[in-house]
Amino acid sequence: MAMRSDSASAAWPASHGAGAFLRALMLGAAVSAGAAMPAAVAGESGLPDTCLNAAPVEGAEARAEPGEPHVWRTATGGLLRQAELVSLAVDDPASVGPNAETGAAGVRFVALGEEMDRWQRRPGHVMLSPGDRWLARELVRQGRAIVAPRLAARDCLAHLLKEEALARWRKAGLWAHERVWSAHDPEALSERTGRYTLVAGRVISVGETRSMVYLNFGGRWSRDFTATISAERKAAFADAGLDVTSLDGAAIRLRGMVRQAGGPSIELVHPAQIERLDRNGDQR
């Protein structure tokens, strides 16, 4: 099996050398989230109201593209991409539902923006018949996709993050052998360069320049892991209730593509890429 995204594969092998505090933090967060999730998401399948926008709901006949369960081709040849996911290609793509790749199915689609990606796929939310099942929820629930915030509202993505937490707790799909990486193991994270990765740890310090905010997870910028937010996006994070400059000392989990910028780094462009693990007593 291989992780599929627009530009790279993603995996979360066990990191090595994490401190006892971080291991306890990550385990506690998983147990707490997992214990609460079943009641919170049981029976839910459709697209939440928080995911609707001004775009019209479109109907079409379509079928999943081979090896890409998040991409559906309409009867007229157009490509619809379920946004906000890094998806997992598997040998049994039809497990999303009857007719997923064995034949055409009725779908409904809500676009996220007007631009196509470089493969001429329209990003948005795909709903499957019968039952108007939200494709993103189906894939995340089965452990066949990871939430990758980009276009959707934070309140919309919260539903998928809950499903992902439950899938990790259940060790569903890819979570049977993947896990969250330690933000305090830069050598291991460097091996993830070019791959979408979940990372958890405590912010050691917050730095700010005219163009960038830096969340530092170590004292040596040339070696340790860092998350970056451009200054022009800082207001968008604040509007979502997240003052990134106040994260000094906070325990967080974040997600994104690992790149090298001195040490390993992840660029944060959406508030939902950051999850607090030490707030309200629900995650520690």
Coordinates of C-alpha atoms in Angstrom, one line a residue:
M1 CA 0.0 0.0 0.0
A2 CA 1.1 3.6 -0.6
M3 CA 0.0 6.9 0.6
R4 CA -1.4 9.1 -2.1
S5 CA -1.5 12.9 -2.2
D6 CA -1.0 15.6 -4.8
S7 CA 2.8 15.6 -4.5
A8 CA 4.1 13.0 -2.0
S9 CA 3.4 9.9 0.0
A10 CA 2.8 10.0 3.8
A11 CA 3.5 7.7 6.6
W12 CA 4.0 7.8 10.4
P13 CA 6.5 5.1 11.5
A14 CA 7.3 5.0 15.2
S15 CA 9.8 7.6 16.2
H16 CA 12.7 6.7 18.4
G17 CA 14.2 8.5 21.4
A18 CA 11.1 10.5 22.5
G19 CA 11.1 11.5 26.2
A20 CA 8.9 9.9 28.8
F21 CA 6.9 13.1 29.0
L22 CA 6.1 13.2 25.3
R23 CA 5.1 9.6 25.2
A24 CA 2.7 10.1 28.1
L25 CA 1.3 13.2 26.4
M26 CA 0.6 11.4 23.1
L27 CA -0.8 8.3 24.8
G28 CA -3.0 10.3 27.0
A29 CA -4.3 12.4 24.1
A30 CA -5.1 9.3 22.1
V31 CA -6.8 7.5 25.0
S32 CA -8.8 10.6 26.0
A33 CA -9.9 11.4 22.4
G34 CA -10.6 7.8 21.6
A35 CA -12.7 7.3 24.7
A36 CA -14.9 10.2 23.9
M37 CA -15.2 9.7 20.1
P38 CA -17.6 6.7 19.7
A39 CA -20.6 8.5 21.1
A40 CA -19.7 11.8 19.3
V41 CA -19.6 10.3 15.8
A42 CA -21.8 7.2 16.0
G43 CA -24.3 7.1 13.2
E44 CA -23.0 10.3 11.5
S45 CA -22.4 9.9 7.7
G46 CA -23.6 13.0 5.8
L47 CA -22.0 16.4 5.1
P48 CA -22.4 18.7 8.1
D49 CA -24.0 22.1 7.7
T50 CA -20.7 23.7 8.7
C51 CA -19.2 22.4 5.4
L52 CA -21.8 24.0 3.2
N53 CA -20.9 27.3 1.4
A54 CA -22.3 29.6 -1.3
A55 CA -21.5 27.0 -4.0
P56 CA -24.5 25.1 -5.4
V57 CA -24.9 21.4 -4.7
E58 CA -24.3 19.6 -8.0
G59 CA -25.5 16.1 -9.0
A60 CA -23.7 13.7 -11.3
E61 CA -23.1 10.1 -12.2
A62 CA -19.5 9.2 -11.4
R63 CA -17.1 6.4 -10.5
A64 CA -13.9 6.4 -8.4
E65 CA -10.6 6.6 -10.3
P66 CA -8.5 3.4 -10.0
G67 CA -6.1 3.7 -7.1
E68 CA -7.5 7.1 -6.0
P69 CA -10.5 6.7 -3.8
H70 CA -10.7 10.4 -3.2
V71 CA -11.0 11.2 -7.0
W72 CA -14.2 10.5 -8.9
R73 CA -14.7 10.8 -12.7
T74 CA -18.1 12.0 -13.9
A75 CA -19.9 10.5 -16.9
T76 CA -18.9 13.6 -18.9
G77 CA -15.2 13.1 -18.0
G78 CA -14.8 15.8 -15.3
L79 CA -12.8 15.0 -12.2
L80 CA -14.0 15.7 -8.7
R81 CA -11.5 15.5 -5.9
Q82 CA -12.6 15.2 -2.3
A83 CA -10.5 18.0 -0.8
E84 CA -8.7 18.1 2.6
L85 CA -7.3 14.6 2.5
V86 CA -4.1 12.7 1.9
S87 CA -5.6 9.4 0.8
L88 CA -4.4 5.8 0.9
A89 CA -4.5 3.7 -2.2
V90 CA -5.5 0.1 -1.3
D91 CA -6.2 -3.2 -3.1
D92 CA -9.9 -3.0 -2.3
P93 CA -11.1 0.5 -3.3
A94 CA -14.7 -0.7 -3.4
S95 CA -14.7 -0.8 0.4
V96 CA -15.8 2.8 0.4
G97 CA -19.2 1.5 -0.6
P98 CA -21.1 -0.5 -3.2
N99 CA -20.2 0.5 -6.7
A100 CA -17.2 2.6 -5.7
E101 CA -15.1 1.2 -8.6
T102 CA -17.3 -1.6 -9.9
G103 CA -19.7 0.8 -11.6
A104 CA -21.1 4.3 -11.7
A105 CA -22.9 5.8 -8.7
G106 CA -24.9 8.9 -8.0
V107 CA -22.8 11.6 -6.3
R108 CA -23.5 15.1 -5.1
F109 CA -20.7 17.7 -5.0
V110 CA -20.1 21.0 -3.2
A111 CA -17.1 22.9 -4.7
L112 CA -14.4 24.5 -2.6
G113 CA -13.3 27.5 -4.7
E114 CA -13.3 27.8 -8.5
E115 CA -9.8 26.8 -9.4
M116 CA -8.8 23.3 -10.5
D117 CA -5.6 21.7 -9.4
R118 CA -2.8 20.9 -11.7
W119 CA -4.4 17.6 -12.7
Q120 CA -7.6 19.5 -13.7
R121 CA -9.5 18.1 -10.7
R122 CA -12.1 20.2 -9.0
P123 CA -11.7 20.3 -5.2
G124 CA -14.7 20.0 -3.0
H125 CA -16.9 17.7 -0.9
V126 CA -18.2 14.5 -2.5
M127 CA -21.3 12.8 -1.2
L128 CA -22.1 9.3 -2.3
S129 CA -25.4 7.5 -2.8
P130 CA -27.2 5.9 -1.1
G131 CA -27.6 8.2 1.9
D132 CA -25.5 11.2 0.8
R133 CA -22.5 9.8 2.6
W134 CA -19.6 12.2 2.9
L135 CA -16.7 10.6 1.1
A136 CA -14.1 12.3 3.3
R137 CA -15.8 10.9 6.5
E138 CA -15.9 7.4 4.9
L139 CA -12.2 7.4 4.0
V140 CA -11.0 8.9 7.3
R141 CA -13.2 6.6 9.4
Q142 CA -11.8 3.6 7.6
G143 CA -8.2 4.7 8.1
R144 CA -7.7 5.2 4.4
A145 CA -7.0 8.9 4.5
I146 CA -5.5 11.6 6.7
V147 CA -7.0 15.0 7.3
A148 CA -5.0 17.6 5.4
P149 CA -6.5 21.1 6.0
R150 CA -6.3 23.5 3.1
L151 CA -9.6 25.0 1.9
A152 CA -12.5 24.0 4.2
A153 CA -13.7 25.9 7.3
R154 CA -12.2 24.9 10.6
D155 CA -15.6 24.0 12.0
C156 CA -16.1 21.7 9.0
L157 CA -12.7 20.0 9.5
A158 CA -13.4 19.5 13.2
H159 CA -15.8 16.6 12.2
L160 CA -13.0 14.9 10.2
L161 CA -10.4 15.4 13.0
K162 CA -12.8 13.6 15.4
E163 CA -13.1 10.7 13.0
E164 CA -9.3 10.6 12.6
A165 CA -8.8 10.5 16.3
L166 CA -11.2 7.6 16.6
A167 CA -9.5 5.8 13.7
R168 CA -6.1 6.2 15.4
W169 CA -7.6 4.9 18.7
R170 CA -9.1 1.9 16.9
K171 CA -5.9 1.4 14.9
A172 CA -8.1 1.3 11.8
G173 CA -6.5 1.0 8.4
L174 CA -3.2 2.7 8.2
W175 CA -3.2 3.4 11.9
A176 CA -2.6 -0.3 12.5
H177 CA 1.1 0.4 11.8
E178 CA 1.4 4.2 11.7
R179 CA 1.5 6.8 14.4
V180 CA 2.3 10.4 15.4
W181 CA 5.9 11.5 15.3
S182 CA 7.8 13.3 18.1
A183 CA 8.6 17.0 17.5
H184 CA 11.7 16.5 19.6
D185 CA 13.3 13.9 17.4
P186 CA 14.7 16.0 14.5
E187 CA 16.8 13.2 13.0
A188 CA 13.8 10.9 12.6
L189 CA 11.7 13.8 11.3
S190 CA 14.3 14.6 8.7
E191 CA 13.7 11.1 7.2
R192 CA 10.1 12.3 6.6
T193 CA 11.2 15.1 4.2
G194 CA 8.6 15.4 1.4
R195 CA 5.9 13.4 3.2
Y196 CA 2.8 14.5 5.0
T197 CA 3.3 13.9 8.7
L198 CA 1.6 14.2 12.1
V199 CA 3.9 15.7 14.8
A200 CA 3.3 16.3 18.5
G201 CA 5.4 18.0 21.2
R202 CA 5.7 21.0 23.4
V203 CA 6.6 24.4 21.9
I204 CA 9.9 25.5 23.5
S205 CA 9.7 29.1 22.2
V206 CA 7.9 31.4 19.7
G207 CA 9.9 33.7 17.4
E208 CA 8.6 36.4 15.2
T209 CA 10.0 38.5 12.3
R210 CA 8.3 40.9 10.0
S211 CA 7.6 38.0 7.6
M212 CA 7.3 34.9 9.7
V213 CA 6.2 33.4 13.0
Y214 CA 8.3 30.4 14.2
L215 CA 7.2 27.7 16.6
N216 CA 10.4 26.2 17.9
F217 CA 10.6 22.7 19.4
G218 CA 14.3 22.9 20.2
G219 CA 17.0 25.5 20.9
R220 CA 19.0 25.0 17.7
W221 CA 17.2 26.3 14.6
S222 CA 19.8 24.7 12.3
R223 CA 19.0 21.3 13.6
D224 CA 15.7 21.1 15.6
F225 CA 12.1 20.9 14.3
T226 CA 10.3 24.2 13.6
A227 CA 6.8 25.0 12.4
T228 CA 6.3 28.3 10.5
I229 CA 3.4 30.6 9.8
S230 CA 3.7 33.5 7.4
A231 CA 3.0 36.9 8.8
E232 CA 0.2 37.5 6.2
R233 CA -1.6 34.4 7.5
K234 CA -1.3 35.3 11.2
A235 CA -4.6 37.2 11.1
A236 CA -6.5 34.2 9.7
F237 CA -5.3 32.1 12.6
A238 CA -6.4 34.8 15.1
D239 CA -9.8 35.0 13.4
A240 CA -10.2 31.3 14.1
G241 CA -9.4 31.9 17.8
L242 CA -5.8 30.8 17.7
D243 CA -3.2 33.4 18.7
V244 CA -0.1 31.6 17.4
T245 CA 2.3 34.0 19.3
S246 CA 0.7 32.7 22.6
L247 CA 1.7 29.0 22.0
D248 CA 5.0 29.3 23.9
G249 CA 5.0 26.3 26.2
A250 CA 1.9 24.7 24.7
A251 CA 1.6 21.0 23.9
I252 CA 0.3 20.7 20.4
R253 CA -0.2 18.3 17.5
L254 CA 0.3 19.6 14.0
R255 CA 0.3 18.2 10.5
G256 CA 1.8 19.0 7.2
M257 CA 4.5 18.2 4.6
V258 CA 7.9 18.0 6.2
R259 CA 10.6 20.0 4.4
Q260 CA 14.2 20.9 5.3
A261 CA 14.9 24.5 6.4
G262 CA 18.0 24.1 8.5
G263 CA 16.3 21.4 10.5
P264 CA 13.0 19.7 9.6
S265 CA 10.1 22.1 9.3
I266 CA 6.4 22.2 8.5
E267 CA 4.6 25.2 7.0
L268 CA 1.2 26.0 8.6
V269 CA -1.3 27.6 6.3
H270 CA -4.6 26.6 8.0
P271 CA -5.6 26.9 11.7
A272 CA -6.8 23.3 11.7
Q273 CA -3.3 22.1 11.2
I274 CA -2.7 22.9 14.9
E275 CA -4.5 21.0 17.7
R276 CA -4.0 21.9 21.3
L277 CA -3.3 18.9 23.5
D278 CA -3.3 20.7 26.9
R279 CA -6.5 22.8 26.9
N280 CA -9.9 22.3 28.7
G281 CA -8.6 19.1 30.4
D282 CA -9.8 16.9 27.5
Q283 CA -6.4 16.2 26.1
R284 CA -3.2 15.9 28.1

